[in-house]
PDB file of N, H, CA, C and O in Angstrom:
ATOM      1  N   MET A   1      92.953 219.406 -65.092  1.00  0.00           N
ATOM      2  CA  MET A   1      93.744 220.402 -64.398  1.00  0.00           C
ATOM      3  C   MET A   1      94.637 219.704 -63.381  1.00  0.00           C
ATOM      4  O   MET A   1      94.149 218.963 -62.528  1.00  0.00           O
ATOM      5  N   SER A   2      95.940 219.938 -63.468  1.00  0.00           N
ATOM      6  H   SER A   2      96.337 220.540 -64.162  1.00  0.00           H
ATOM      7  CA  SER A   2      96.859 219.306 -62.533  1.00  0.00           C
ATOM      8  C   SER A   2      97.225 220.281 -61.418  1.00  0.00           C
ATOM      9  O   SER A   2      97.296 221.492 -61.627  1.00  0.00           O
ATOM     10  N   VAL A   3      97.451 219.732 -60.251  1.00  0.00           N
ATOM     11  H   VAL A   3      97.392 218.748 -60.081  1.00  0.00           H
ATOM     12  CA  VAL A   3      97.813 220.527 -59.087  1.00  0.00           C
ATOM     13  C   VAL A   3      99.328 220.470 -58.934  1.00  0.00           C
ATOM     14  O   VAL A   3      99.916 219.389 -58.947  1.00  0.00           O
ATOM     15  N   VAL A   4      99.957 221.626 -58.789  1.00  0.00           N
ATOM     16  H   VAL A   4      99.480 222.504 -58.779  1.00  0.00           H
ATOM     17  CA  VAL A   4     101.398 221.697 -58.630  1.00  0.00           C
ATOM     18  C   VAL A   4     101.733 221.636 -57.145  1.00  0.00           C
ATOM     19  O   VAL A   4     101.200 222.410 -56.350  1.00  0.00           O
ATOM     20  N   ALA A   5     102.611 220.719 -56.776  1.00  0.00           N
ATOM     21  H   ALA A   5     103.044 220.090 -57.422  1.00  0.00           H
ATOM     22  CA  ALA A   5     103.019 220.595 -55.379  1.00  0.00           C
ATOM     23  C   ALA A   5     103.833 221.809 -54.969  1.00  0.00           C
ATOM     24  O   ALA A   5     104.640 222.326 -55.741  1.00  0.00           O
ATOM     25  N   LYS A   6     103.608 222.252 -53.749  1.00  0.00           N
ATOM     26  H   LYS A   6     102.952 221.832 -53.122  1.00  0.00           H
ATOM     27  CA  LYS A   6     104.343 223.386 -53.198  1.00  0.00           C
ATOM     28  C   LYS A   6     105.362 222.865 -52.190  1.00  0.00           C
ATOM     29  O   LYS A   6     105.193 221.787 -51.618  1.00  0.00           O
ATOM     30  N   ARG A   7     106.408 223.635 -51.982  1.00  0.00           N
ATOM     31  H   ARG A   7     106.546 224.511 -52.446  1.00  0.00           H
ATOM     32  CA  ARG A   7     107.357 223.363 -50.906  1.00  0.00           C
ATOM     33  C   ARG A   7     106.961 224.292 -49.765  1.00  0.00           C
ATOM     34  O   ARG A   7     107.006 225.515 -49.900  1.00  0.00           O
ATOM     35  N   VAL A   8     106.573 223.693 -48.639  1.00  0.00           N
ATOM     36  H   VAL A   8     106.537 222.700 -48.530  1.00  0.00           H
ATOM     37  CA  VAL A   8     106.021 224.450 -47.519  1.00  0.00           C
ATOM     38  C   VAL A   8     106.924 224.305 -46.300  1.00  0.00           C
ATOM     39  O   VAL A   8     107.310 223.196 -45.932  1.00  0.00           O
ATOM     40  N   LEU A   9     107.256 225.434 -45.677  1.00  0.00           N
ATOM     41  H   LEU A   9     106.942 226.335 -45.976  1.00  0.00           H
ATOM     42  CA  LEU A   9     108.026 225.453 -44.436  1.00  0.00           C
ATOM     43  C   LEU A   9     107.060 225.491 -43.269  1.00  0.00           C
ATOM     44  O   LEU A   9     106.188 226.358 -43.206  1.00  0.00           O
ATOM     45  N   VAL A  10     107.214 224.543 -42.335  1.00  0.00           N
ATOM     46  H   VAL A  10     107.922 223.839 -42.386  1.00  0.00           H
ATOM     47  CA  VAL A  10     106.388 224.521 -41.126  1.00  0.00           C
ATOM     48  C   VAL A  10     107.313 224.759 -39.939  1.00  0.00           C
ATOM     49  O   VAL A  10     108.105 223.890 -39.574  1.00  0.00           O
ATOM     50  N   THR A  11     107.206 225.948 -39.336  1.00  0.00           N
ATOM     51  H   THR A  11     106.562 226.654 -39.633  1.00  0.00           H
ATOM     52  CA  THR A  11     107.995 226.227 -38.138  1.00  0.00           C
ATOM     53  C   THR A  11     107.286 225.603 -36.945  1.00  0.00           C
ATOM     54  O   THR A  11     106.059 225.639 -36.851  1.00  0.00           O
ATOM     55  N   GLY A  12     108.062 225.036 -36.042  1.00  0.00           N
ATOM     56  H   GLY A  12     109.059 225.007 -36.119  1.00  0.00           H
ATOM     57  CA  GLY A  12     107.457 224.318 -34.923  1.00  0.00           C
ATOM     58  C   GLY A  12     106.819 223.024 -35.377  1.00  0.00           C
ATOM     59  O   GLY A  12     105.860 222.547 -34.771  1.00  0.00           O
ATOM     60  N   GLY A  13     107.353 222.456 -36.445  1.00  0.00           N
ATOM     61  H   GLY A  13     108.133 222.843 -36.937  1.00  0.00           H
ATOM     62  CA  GLY A  13     106.761 221.279 -37.065  1.00  0.00           C
ATOM     63  C   GLY A  13     106.797 220.010 -36.240  1.00  0.00           C
ATOM     64  O   GLY A  13     106.084 219.058 -36.556  1.00  0.00           O
ATOM     65  N   ALA A  14     107.602 219.966 -35.196  1.00  0.00           N
ATOM     66  H   ALA A  14     108.182 220.740 -34.939  1.00  0.00           H
ATOM     67  CA  ALA A  14     107.660 218.772 -34.353  1.00  0.00           C
ATOM     68  C   ALA A  14     106.783 218.904 -33.117  1.00  0.00           C
ATOM     69  O   ALA A  14     106.778 218.024 -32.256  1.00  0.00           O
ATOM     70  N   GLY A  15     106.048 219.997 -33.030  1.00  0.00           N
ATOM     71  H   GLY A  15     106.052 220.712 -33.729  1.00  0.00           H
ATOM     72  CA  GLY A  15     105.100 220.167 -31.930  1.00  0.00           C
ATOM     73  C   GLY A  15     103.788 219.460 -32.243  1.00  0.00           C
ATOM     74  O   GLY A  15     103.638 218.859 -33.307  1.00  0.00           O
ATOM     75  N   PHE A  16     102.857 219.531 -31.331  1.00  0.00           N
ATOM     76  H   PHE A  16     102.979 220.019 -30.467  1.00  0.00           H
ATOM     77  CA  PHE A  16     101.578 218.840 -31.514  1.00  0.00           C
ATOM     78  C   PHE A  16     100.843 219.363 -32.741  1.00  0.00           C
ATOM     79  O   PHE A  16     100.480 218.588 -33.625  1.00  0.00           O
ATOM     80  N   LEU A  17     100.622 220.668 -32.800  1.00  0.00           N
ATOM     81  H   LEU A  17     100.916 221.298 -32.081  1.00  0.00           H
ATOM     82  CA  LEU A  17      99.897 221.234 -33.940  1.00  0.00           C
ATOM     83  C   LEU A  17     100.719 221.166 -35.219  1.00  0.00           C
ATOM     84  O   LEU A  17     100.199 220.819 -36.279  1.00  0.00           O
ATOM     85  N   GLY A  18     102.006 221.498 -35.117  1.00  0.00           N
ATOM     86  H   GLY A  18     102.428 221.780 -34.256  1.00  0.00           H
ATOM     87  CA  GLY A  18     102.871 221.502 -36.288  1.00  0.00           C
ATOM     88  C   GLY A  18     102.995 220.145 -36.947  1.00  0.00           C
ATOM     89  O   GLY A  18     103.012 220.049 -38.174  1.00  0.00           O
ATOM     90  N   SER A  19     103.082 219.088 -36.142  1.00  0.00           N
ATOM     91  H   SER A  19     103.067 219.166 -35.145  1.00  0.00           H
ATOM     92  CA  SER A  19     103.213 217.744 -36.707  1.00  0.00           C
ATOM     93  C   SER A  19     101.947 217.333 -37.451  1.00  0.00           C
ATOM     94  O   SER A  19     102.018 216.663 -38.481  1.00  0.00           O
ATOM     95  N   HIS A  20     100.786 217.734 -36.928  1.00  0.00           N
ATOM     96  H   HIS A  20     100.728 218.278 -36.091  1.00  0.00           H
ATOM     97  CA  HIS A  20      99.537 217.436 -37.626  1.00  0.00           C
ATOM     98  C   HIS A  20      99.422 218.238 -38.913  1.00  0.00           C
ATOM     99  O   HIS A  20      98.899 217.742 -39.911  1.00  0.00           O
ATOM    100  N   LEU A  21      99.904 219.469 -38.894  1.00  0.00           N
ATOM    101  H   LEU A  21     100.329 219.872 -38.083  1.00  0.00           H
ATOM    102  CA  LEU A  21      99.923 220.283 -40.102  1.00  0.00           C
ATOM    103  C   LEU A  21     100.837 219.657 -41.153  1.00  0.00           C
ATOM    104  O   LEU A  21     100.490 219.617 -42.333  1.00  0.00           O
ATOM    105  N   CYS A  22     102.002 219.168 -40.728  1.00  0.00           N
ATOM    106  H   CYS A  22     102.283 219.200 -39.769  1.00  0.00           H
ATOM    107  CA  CYS A  22     102.918 218.484 -41.653  1.00  0.00           C
ATOM    108  C   CYS A  22     102.224 217.294 -42.306  1.00  0.00           C
ATOM    109  O   CYS A  22     102.316 217.109 -43.520  1.00  0.00           O
ATOM    110  N   GLU A  23     101.535 216.491 -41.509  1.00  0.00           N
ATOM    111  H   GLU A  23     101.461 216.642 -40.523  1.00  0.00           H
ATOM    112  CA  GLU A  23     100.814 215.329 -42.036  1.00  0.00           C
ATOM    113  C   GLU A  23      99.790 215.761 -43.082  1.00  0.00           C
ATOM    114  O   GLU A  23      99.709 215.169 -44.158  1.00  0.00           O
ATOM    115  N   ARG A  24      99.021 216.777 -42.770  1.00  0.00           N
ATOM    116  H   ARG A  24      99.086 217.258 -41.896  1.00  0.00           H
ATOM    117  CA  ARG A  24      97.967 217.257 -43.675  1.00  0.00           C
ATOM    118  C   ARG A  24      98.548 217.761 -44.996  1.00  0.00           C
ATOM    119  O   ARG A  24      98.005 217.480 -46.063  1.00  0.00           O
ATOM    120  N   LEU A  25      99.642 218.498 -44.923  1.00  0.00           N
ATOM    121  H   LEU A  25     100.084 218.727 -44.056  1.00  0.00           H
ATOM    122  CA  LEU A  25     100.284 219.014 -46.126  1.00  0.00           C
ATOM    123  C   LEU A  25     100.830 217.886 -46.989  1.00  0.00           C
ATOM    124  O   LEU A  25     100.753 217.948 -48.216  1.00  0.00           O
ATOM    125  N   LEU A  26     101.377 216.863 -46.359  1.00  0.00           N
ATOM    126  H   LEU A  26     101.440 216.813 -45.362  1.00  0.00           H
ATOM    127  CA  LEU A  26     101.882 215.710 -47.111  1.00  0.00           C
ATOM    128  C   LEU A  26     100.746 214.986 -47.821  1.00  0.00           C
ATOM    129  O   LEU A  26     100.898 214.565 -48.968  1.00  0.00           O
ATOM    130  N   VAL A  27      99.607 214.839 -47.146  1.00  0.00           N
ATOM    131  H   VAL A  27      99.484 215.181 -46.215  1.00  0.00           H
ATOM    132  CA  VAL A  27      98.438 214.196 -47.753  1.00  0.00           C
ATOM    133  C   VAL A  27      97.973 214.988 -48.973  1.00  0.00           C
ATOM    134  O   VAL A  27      97.514 214.403 -49.954  1.00  0.00           O
ATOM    135  N   GLN A  28      98.091 216.317 -48.917  1.00  0.00           N
ATOM    136  H   GLN A  28      98.464 216.792 -48.120  1.00  0.00           H
ATOM    137  CA  GLN A  28      97.718 217.176 -50.040  1.00  0.00           C
ATOM    138  C   GLN A  28      98.705 217.066 -51.194  1.00  0.00           C
ATOM    139  O   GLN A  28      98.428 217.542 -52.296  1.00  0.00           O
ATOM    140  N   GLY A  29      99.861 216.440 -50.948  1.00  0.00           N
ATOM    141  H   GLY A  29     100.086 216.054 -50.053  1.00  0.00           H
ATOM    142  CA  GLY A  29     100.849 216.284 -51.997  1.00  0.00           C
ATOM    143  C   GLY A  29     101.968 217.309 -51.982  1.00  0.00           C
ATOM    144  O   GLY A  29     102.758 217.380 -52.924  1.00  0.00           O
ATOM    145  N   ASP A  30     102.043 218.104 -50.925  1.00  0.00           N
ATOM    146  H   ASP A  30     101.401 218.047 -50.160  1.00  0.00           H
ATOM    147  CA  ASP A  30     103.089 219.114 -50.835  1.00  0.00           C
ATOM    148  C   ASP A  30     104.393 218.515 -50.306  1.00  0.00           C
ATOM    149  O   ASP A  30     104.399 217.479 -49.641  1.00  0.00           O
ATOM    150  N   ASP A  31     105.493 219.196 -50.622  1.00  0.00           N
ATOM    151  H   ASP A  31     105.488 220.037 -51.163  1.00  0.00           H
ATOM    152  CA  ASP A  31     106.787 218.888 -50.016  1.00  0.00           C
ATOM    153  C   ASP A  31     106.864 219.720 -48.747  1.00  0.00           C
ATOM    154  O   ASP A  31     106.556 220.912 -48.761  1.00  0.00           O
ATOM    155  N   VAL A  32     107.276 219.090 -47.645  1.00  0.00           N
ATOM    156  H   VAL A  32     107.526 218.122 -47.634  1.00  0.00           H
ATOM    157  CA  VAL A  32     107.251 219.767 -46.352  1.00  0.00           C
ATOM    158  C   VAL A  32     108.657 219.846 -45.763  1.00  0.00           C
ATOM    159  O   VAL A  32     109.372 218.848 -45.678  1.00  0.00           O
ATOM    160  N   LEU A  33     109.033 221.060 -45.359  1.00  0.00           N
ATOM    161  H   LEU A  33     108.452 221.871 -45.428  1.00  0.00           H
ATOM    162  CA  LEU A  33     110.264 221.288 -44.624  1.00  0.00           C
ATOM    163  C   LEU A  33     109.864 221.660 -43.207  1.00  0.00           C
ATOM    164  O   LEU A  33     109.330 222.742 -42.966  1.00  0.00           O
ATOM    165  N   CYS A  34     110.123 220.766 -42.282  1.00  0.00           N
ATOM    166  H   CYS A  34     110.556 219.886 -42.478  1.00  0.00           H
ATOM    167  CA  CYS A  34     109.768 220.937 -40.877  1.00  0.00           C
ATOM    168  C   CYS A  34     110.986 221.510 -40.146  1.00  0.00           C
ATOM    169  O   CYS A  34     112.076 220.940 -40.203  1.00  0.00           O
ATOM    170  N   VAL A  35     110.793 222.632 -39.465  1.00  0.00           N
ATOM    171  H   VAL A  35     109.908 223.094 -39.419  1.00  0.00           H
ATOM    172  CA  VAL A  35     111.870 223.253 -38.701  1.00  0.00           C
ATOM    173  C   VAL A  35     111.416 223.368 -37.254  1.00  0.00           C
ATOM    174  O   VAL A  35     110.331 223.875 -36.968  1.00  0.00           O
ATOM    175  N   ASP A  36     112.260 222.890 -36.347  1.00  0.00           N
ATOM    176  H   ASP A  36     113.141 222.478 -36.580  1.00  0.00           H
ATOM    177  CA  ASP A  36     111.914 222.945 -34.932  1.00  0.00           C
ATOM    178  C   ASP A  36     113.201 222.939 -34.117  1.00  0.00           C
ATOM    179  O   ASP A  36     114.184 222.313 -34.514  1.00  0.00           O
ATOM    180  N   ASN A  37     113.202 223.630 -32.985  1.00  0.00           N
ATOM    181  H   ASN A  37     112.403 224.138 -32.663  1.00  0.00           H
ATOM    182  CA  ASN A  37     114.361 223.597 -32.101  1.00  0.00           C
ATOM    183  C   ASN A  37     114.226 222.528 -31.020  1.00  0.00           C
ATOM    184  O   ASN A  37     115.132 222.348 -30.206  1.00  0.00           O
ATOM    185  N   TYR A  38     113.113 221.831 -31.010  1.00  0.00           N
ATOM    186  H   TYR A  38     112.376 221.978 -31.670  1.00  0.00           H
ATOM    187  CA  TYR A  38     112.811 220.755 -30.063  1.00  0.00           C
ATOM    188  C   TYR A  38     112.804 221.222 -28.611  1.00  0.00           C
ATOM    189  O   TYR A  38     113.032 220.426 -27.700  1.00  0.00           O
ATOM    190  N   PHE A  39     112.543 222.505 -28.394  1.00  0.00           N
ATOM    191  H   PHE A  39     112.358 223.152 -29.133  1.00  0.00           H
ATOM    192  CA  PHE A  39     112.423 222.997 -27.025  1.00  0.00           C
ATOM    193  C   PHE A  39     111.142 222.462 -26.396  1.00  0.00           C
ATOM    194  O   PHE A  39     111.159 221.972 -25.266  1.00  0.00           O
ATOM    195  N   THR A  40     110.030 222.554 -27.128  1.00  0.00           N
ATOM    196  H   THR A  40     110.017 222.951 -28.045  1.00  0.00           H
ATOM    197  CA  THR A  40     108.778 221.958 -26.655  1.00  0.00           C
ATOM    198  C   THR A  40     108.295 220.869 -27.602  1.00  0.00           C
ATOM    199  O   THR A  40     107.534 219.993 -27.190  1.00  0.00           O
ATOM    200  N   GLY A  41     108.720 220.904 -28.862  1.00  0.00           N
ATOM    201  H   GLY A  41     109.338 221.616 -29.197  1.00  0.00           H
ATOM    202  CA  GLY A  41     108.358 219.854 -29.820  1.00  0.00           C
ATOM    203  C   GLY A  41     109.182 218.598 -29.560  1.00  0.00           C
ATOM    204  O   GLY A  41     110.217 218.643 -28.895  1.00  0.00           O
ATOM    205  N   ARG A  42     108.709 217.488 -30.091  1.00  0.00           N
ATOM    206  H   ARG A  42     107.868 217.452 -30.631  1.00  0.00           H
ATOM    207  CA  ARG A  42     109.405 216.212 -29.879  1.00  0.00           C
ATOM    208  C   ARG A  42     109.590 215.497 -31.200  1.00  0.00           C
ATOM    209  O   ARG A  42     108.695 215.486 -32.046  1.00  0.00           O
ATOM    210  N   LYS A  43     110.753 214.902 -31.370  1.00  0.00           N
ATOM    211  H   LYS A  43     111.480 214.911 -30.684  1.00  0.00           H
ATOM    212  CA  LYS A  43     111.031 214.159 -32.593  1.00  0.00           C
ATOM    213  C   LYS A  43     110.065 212.979 -32.736  1.00  0.00           C
ATOM    214  O   LYS A  43     109.773 212.548 -33.851  1.00  0.00           O
ATOM    215  N   ASP A  44     109.574 212.463 -31.621  1.00  0.00           N
ATOM    216  H   ASP A  44     109.811 212.813 -30.715  1.00  0.00           H
ATOM    217  CA  ASP A  44     108.590 211.373 -31.661  1.00  0.00           C
ATOM    218  C   ASP A  44     107.341 211.776 -32.437  1.00  0.00           C
ATOM    219  O   ASP A  44     106.695 210.925 -33.049  1.00  0.00           O
ATOM    220  N   ASN A  45     106.991 213.062 -32.422  1.00  0.00           N
ATOM    221  H   ASN A  45     107.515 213.753 -31.925  1.00  0.00           H
ATOM    222  CA  ASN A  45     105.785 213.528 -33.119  1.00  0.00           C
ATOM    223  C   ASN A  45     105.910 213.433 -34.635  1.00  0.00           C
ATOM    224  O   ASN A  45     104.900 213.370 -35.336  1.00  0.00           O
ATOM    225  N   ILE A  46     107.144 213.423 -35.148  1.00  0.00           N
ATOM    226  H   ILE A  46     107.964 213.475 -34.579  1.00  0.00           H
ATOM    227  CA  ILE A  46     107.347 213.389 -36.598  1.00  0.00           C
ATOM    228  C   ILE A  46     108.108 212.148 -37.054  1.00  0.00           C
ATOM    229  O   ILE A  46     108.416 212.013 -38.238  1.00  0.00           O
ATOM    230  N   ALA A  47     108.415 211.242 -36.128  1.00  0.00           N
ATOM    231  H   ALA A  47     108.166 211.351 -35.165  1.00  0.00           H
ATOM    232  CA  ALA A  47     109.220 210.058 -36.455  1.00  0.00           C
ATOM    233  C   ALA A  47     108.607 209.260 -37.605  1.00  0.00           C
ATOM    234  O   ALA A  47     109.334 208.756 -38.462  1.00  0.00           O
ATOM    235  N   HIS A  48     107.296 209.142 -37.634  1.00  0.00           N
ATOM    236  H   HIS A  48     106.705 209.551 -36.938  1.00  0.00           H
ATOM    237  CA  HIS A  48     106.624 208.360 -38.681  1.00  0.00           C
ATOM    238  C   HIS A  48     106.676 209.046 -40.044  1.00  0.00           C
ATOM    239  O   HIS A  48     106.376 208.416 -41.059  1.00  0.00           O
ATOM    240  N   LEU A  49     107.051 210.321 -40.085  1.00  0.00           N
ATOM    241  H   LEU A  49     107.295 210.832 -39.261  1.00  0.00           H
ATOM    242  CA  LEU A  49     107.132 211.059 -41.341  1.00  0.00           C
ATOM    243  C   LEU A  49     108.528 211.041 -41.946  1.00  0.00           C
ATOM    244  O   LEU A  49     108.689 211.355 -43.126  1.00  0.00           O
ATOM    245  N   LEU A  50     109.530 210.684 -41.169  1.00  0.00           N
ATOM    246  H   LEU A  50     109.399 210.430 -40.211  1.00  0.00           H
ATOM    247  CA  LEU A  50     110.921 210.789 -41.604  1.00  0.00           C
ATOM    248  C   LEU A  50     111.248 209.928 -42.819  1.00  0.00           C
ATOM    249  O   LEU A  50     112.169 210.266 -43.563  1.00  0.00           O
ATOM    250  N   GLY A  51     110.544 208.849 -43.047  1.00  0.00           N
ATOM    251  H   GLY A  51     109.796 208.575 -42.442  1.00  0.00           H
ATOM    252  CA  GLY A  51     110.787 207.996 -44.206  1.00  0.00           C
ATOM    253  C   GLY A  51     110.120 208.491 -45.481  1.00  0.00           C
ATOM    254  O   GLY A  51     110.355 207.941 -46.558  1.00  0.00           O
ATOM    255  N   ASN A  52     109.296 209.515 -45.371  1.00  0.00           N
ATOM    256  H   ASN A  52     109.105 209.961 -44.496  1.00  0.00           H
ATOM    257  CA  ASN A  52     108.586 210.051 -46.530  1.00  0.00           C
ATOM    258  C   ASN A  52     109.550 210.913 -47.354  1.00  0.00           C
ATOM    259  O   ASN A  52     110.146 211.844 -46.814  1.00  0.00           O
ATOM    260  N   PRO A  53     109.712 210.622 -48.645  1.00  0.00           N
ATOM    261  CA  PRO A  53     110.645 211.399 -49.467  1.00  0.00           C
ATOM    262  C   PRO A  53     110.235 212.857 -49.659  1.00  0.00           C
ATOM    263  O   PRO A  53     111.049 213.672 -50.094  1.00  0.00           O
ATOM    264  N   ASN A  54     108.984 213.198 -49.342  1.00  0.00           N
ATOM    265  H   ASN A  54     108.323 212.537 -48.989  1.00  0.00           H
ATOM    266  CA  ASN A  54     108.507 214.575 -49.474  1.00  0.00           C
ATOM    267  C   ASN A  54     108.576 215.346 -48.152  1.00  0.00           C
ATOM    268  O   ASN A  54     108.044 216.450 -48.035  1.00  0.00           O
ATOM    269  N   PHE A  55     109.240 214.743 -47.159  1.00  0.00           N
ATOM    270  H   PHE A  55     109.672 213.846 -47.254  1.00  0.00           H
ATOM    271  CA  PHE A  55     109.339 215.358 -45.831  1.00  0.00           C
ATOM    272  C   PHE A  55     110.800 215.508 -45.448  1.00  0.00           C
ATOM    273  O   PHE A  55     111.606 214.594 -45.620  1.00  0.00           O
ATOM    274  N   GLU A  56     111.120 216.681 -44.927  1.00  0.00           N
ATOM    275  H   GLU A  56     110.465 217.423 -44.788  1.00  0.00           H
ATOM    276  CA  GLU A  56     112.483 216.961 -44.492  1.00  0.00           C
ATOM    277  C   GLU A  56     112.396 217.670 -43.141  1.00  0.00           C
ATOM    278  O   GLU A  56     111.588 218.585 -42.976  1.00  0.00           O
ATOM    279  N   ALA A  57     113.217 217.258 -42.176  1.00  0.00           N
ATOM    280  H   ALA A  57     113.873 216.515 -42.310  1.00  0.00           H
ATOM    281  CA  ALA A  57     113.215 217.866 -40.851  1.00  0.00           C
ATOM    282  C   ALA A  57     114.585 218.474 -40.559  1.00  0.00           C
ATOM    283  O   ALA A  57     115.623 217.867 -40.820  1.00  0.00           O
ATOM    284  N   HIS A  58     114.558 219.692 -40.009  1.00  0.00           N
ATOM    285  H   HIS A  58     113.715 220.186 -39.797  1.00  0.00           H
ATOM    286  CA  HIS A  58     115.785 220.383 -39.621  1.00  0.00           C
ATOM    287  C   HIS A  58     115.655 220.881 -38.194  1.00  0.00           C
ATOM    288  O   HIS A  58     114.647 221.480 -37.820  1.00  0.00           O
ATOM    289  N   ARG A  59     116.696 220.625 -37.397  1.00  0.00           N
ATOM    290  H   ARG A  59     117.516 220.139 -37.702  1.00  0.00           H
ATOM    291  CA  ARG A  59     116.742 221.216 -36.051  1.00  0.00           C
ATOM    292  C   ARG A  59     117.303 222.628 -36.223  1.00  0.00           C
ATOM    293  O   ARG A  59     118.444 222.808 -36.649  1.00  0.00           O
ATOM    294  N   HIS A  60     116.492 223.613 -35.886  1.00  0.00           N
ATOM    295  H   HIS A  60     115.565 223.467 -35.540  1.00  0.00           H
ATOM    296  CA  HIS A  60     116.913 225.008 -36.057  1.00  0.00           C
ATOM    297  C   HIS A  60     116.030 225.901 -35.195  1.00  0.00           C
ATOM    298  O   HIS A  60     114.831 225.660 -35.060  1.00  0.00           O
ATOM    299  N   ASP A  61     116.629 226.926 -34.620  1.00  0.00           N
ATOM    300  H   ASP A  61     117.604 227.122 -34.730  1.00  0.00           H
ATOM    301  CA  ASP A  61     115.895 227.919 -33.849  1.00  0.00           C
ATOM    302  C   ASP A  61     115.597 229.096 -34.773  1.00  0.00           C
ATOM    303  O   ASP A  61     116.520 229.721 -35.294  1.00  0.00           O
ATOM    304  N   VAL A  62     114.331 229.401 -34.978  1.00  0.00           N
ATOM    305  H   VAL A  62     113.581 228.893 -34.554  1.00  0.00           H
ATOM    306  CA  VAL A  62     113.950 230.448 -35.930  1.00  0.00           C
ATOM    307  C   VAL A  62     114.300 231.850 -35.433  1.00  0.00           C
ATOM    308  O   VAL A  62     114.040 232.828 -36.133  1.00  0.00           O
ATOM    309  N   CYS A  63     114.878 231.967 -34.255  1.00  0.00           N
ATOM    310  H   CYS A  63     115.090 231.172 -33.686  1.00  0.00           H
ATOM    311  CA  CYS A  63     115.404 233.264 -33.811  1.00  0.00           C
ATOM    312  C   CYS A  63     116.635 233.645 -34.639  1.00  0.00           C
ATOM    313  O   CYS A  63     117.039 234.808 -34.665  1.00  0.00           O
ATOM    314  N   PHE A  64     117.215 232.666 -35.304  1.00  0.00           N
ATOM    315  H   PHE A  64     116.886 231.722 -35.282  1.00  0.00           H
ATOM    316  CA  PHE A  64     118.374 232.883 -36.150  1.00  0.00           C
ATOM    317  C   PHE A  64     117.969 232.725 -37.612  1.00  0.00           C
ATOM    318  O   PHE A  64     117.064 231.950 -37.922  1.00  0.00           O
ATOM    319  N   PRO A  65     118.627 233.450 -38.513  1.00  0.00           N
ATOM    320  CA  PRO A  65     118.253 233.382 -39.927  1.00  0.00           C
ATOM    321  C   PRO A  65     118.307 231.963 -40.483  1.00  0.00           C
ATOM    322  O   PRO A  65     119.167 231.161 -40.119  1.00  0.00           O
ATOM    323  N   LEU A  66     117.387 231.686 -41.352  1.00  0.00           N
ATOM    324  H   LEU A  66     116.688 232.337 -41.648  1.00  0.00           H
ATOM    325  CA  LEU A  66     117.336 230.410 -42.060  1.00  0.00           C
ATOM    326  C   LEU A  66     117.084 230.733 -43.522  1.00  0.00           C
ATOM    327  O   LEU A  66     116.061 231.322 -43.872  1.00  0.00           O
ATOM    328  N   TYR A  67     118.010 230.349 -44.359  1.00  0.00           N
ATOM    329  H   TYR A  67     118.841 229.871 -44.075  1.00  0.00           H
ATOM    330  CA  TYR A  67     117.909 230.672 -45.777  1.00  0.00           C
ATOM    331  C   TYR A  67     117.535 229.415 -46.549  1.00  0.00           C
ATOM    332  O   TYR A  67     118.386 228.574 -46.837  1.00  0.00           O
ATOM    333  N   VAL A  68     116.261 229.297 -46.878  1.00  0.00           N
ATOM    334  H   VAL A  68     115.569 229.981 -46.644  1.00  0.00           H
ATOM    335  CA  VAL A  68     115.749 228.169 -47.633  1.00  0.00           C
ATOM    336  C   VAL A  68     114.783 228.710 -48.692  1.00  0.00           C
ATOM    337  O   VAL A  68     114.234 229.803 -48.555  1.00  0.00           O
ATOM    338  N   GLU A  69     114.598 227.939 -49.721  1.00  0.00           N
ATOM    339  H   GLU A  69     115.045 227.051 -49.833  1.00  0.00           H
ATOM    340  CA  GLU A  69     113.660 228.338 -50.779  1.00  0.00           C
ATOM    341  C   GLU A  69     112.374 227.541 -50.617  1.00  0.00           C
ATOM    342  O   GLU A  69     112.365 226.318 -50.755  1.00  0.00           O
ATOM    343  N   VAL A  70     111.286 228.252 -50.320  1.00  0.00           N
ATOM    344  H   VAL A  70     111.293 229.246 -50.208  1.00  0.00           H
ATOM    345  CA  VAL A  70     109.983 227.619 -50.146  1.00  0.00           C
ATOM    346  C   VAL A  70     108.924 228.469 -50.848  1.00  0.00           C
ATOM    347  O   VAL A  70     109.143 229.640 -51.159  1.00  0.00           O
ATOM    348  N   ASP A  71     107.783 227.848 -51.083  1.00  0.00           N
ATOM    349  H   ASP A  71     107.606 226.897 -50.831  1.00  0.00           H
ATOM    350  CA  ASP A  71     106.645 228.561 -51.680  1.00  0.00           C
ATOM    351  C   ASP A  71     105.732 229.188 -50.629  1.00  0.00           C
ATOM    352  O   ASP A  71     105.122 230.230 -50.867  1.00  0.00           O
ATOM    353  N   GLU A  72     105.645 228.543 -49.466  1.00  0.00           N
ATOM    354  H   GLU A  72     106.141 227.696 -49.272  1.00  0.00           H
ATOM    355  CA  GLU A  72     104.768 229.029 -48.397  1.00  0.00           C
ATOM    356  C   GLU A  72     105.407 228.755 -47.054  1.00  0.00           C
ATOM    357  O   GLU A  72     106.240 227.861 -46.907  1.00  0.00           O
ATOM    358  N   ILE A  73     104.993 229.552 -46.070  1.00  0.00           N
ATOM    359  H   ILE A  73     104.316 230.278 -46.189  1.00  0.00           H
ATOM    360  CA  ILE A  73     105.420 229.338 -44.684  1.00  0.00           C
ATOM    361  C   ILE A  73     104.172 229.179 -43.850  1.00  0.00           C
ATOM    362  O   ILE A  73     104.260 228.985 -42.638  1.00  0.00           O
TER     363      ILE A  73
END
């Protein structure tokens, strides 16, 4: 039985909890889209993930619409 990778959106992904969630999802084999406005999150929290081809980071405030295709949020 093969596991299908999901594309997962993590809001607040550059925060303390969000960055750890991003790491965990990547270990599971998922593609991760990290969205953060960096108001309290820090790019330093996800810097080590930026070279991973299954990780994508976007600076965006979720108070405004974001149109992306993902399997989970």
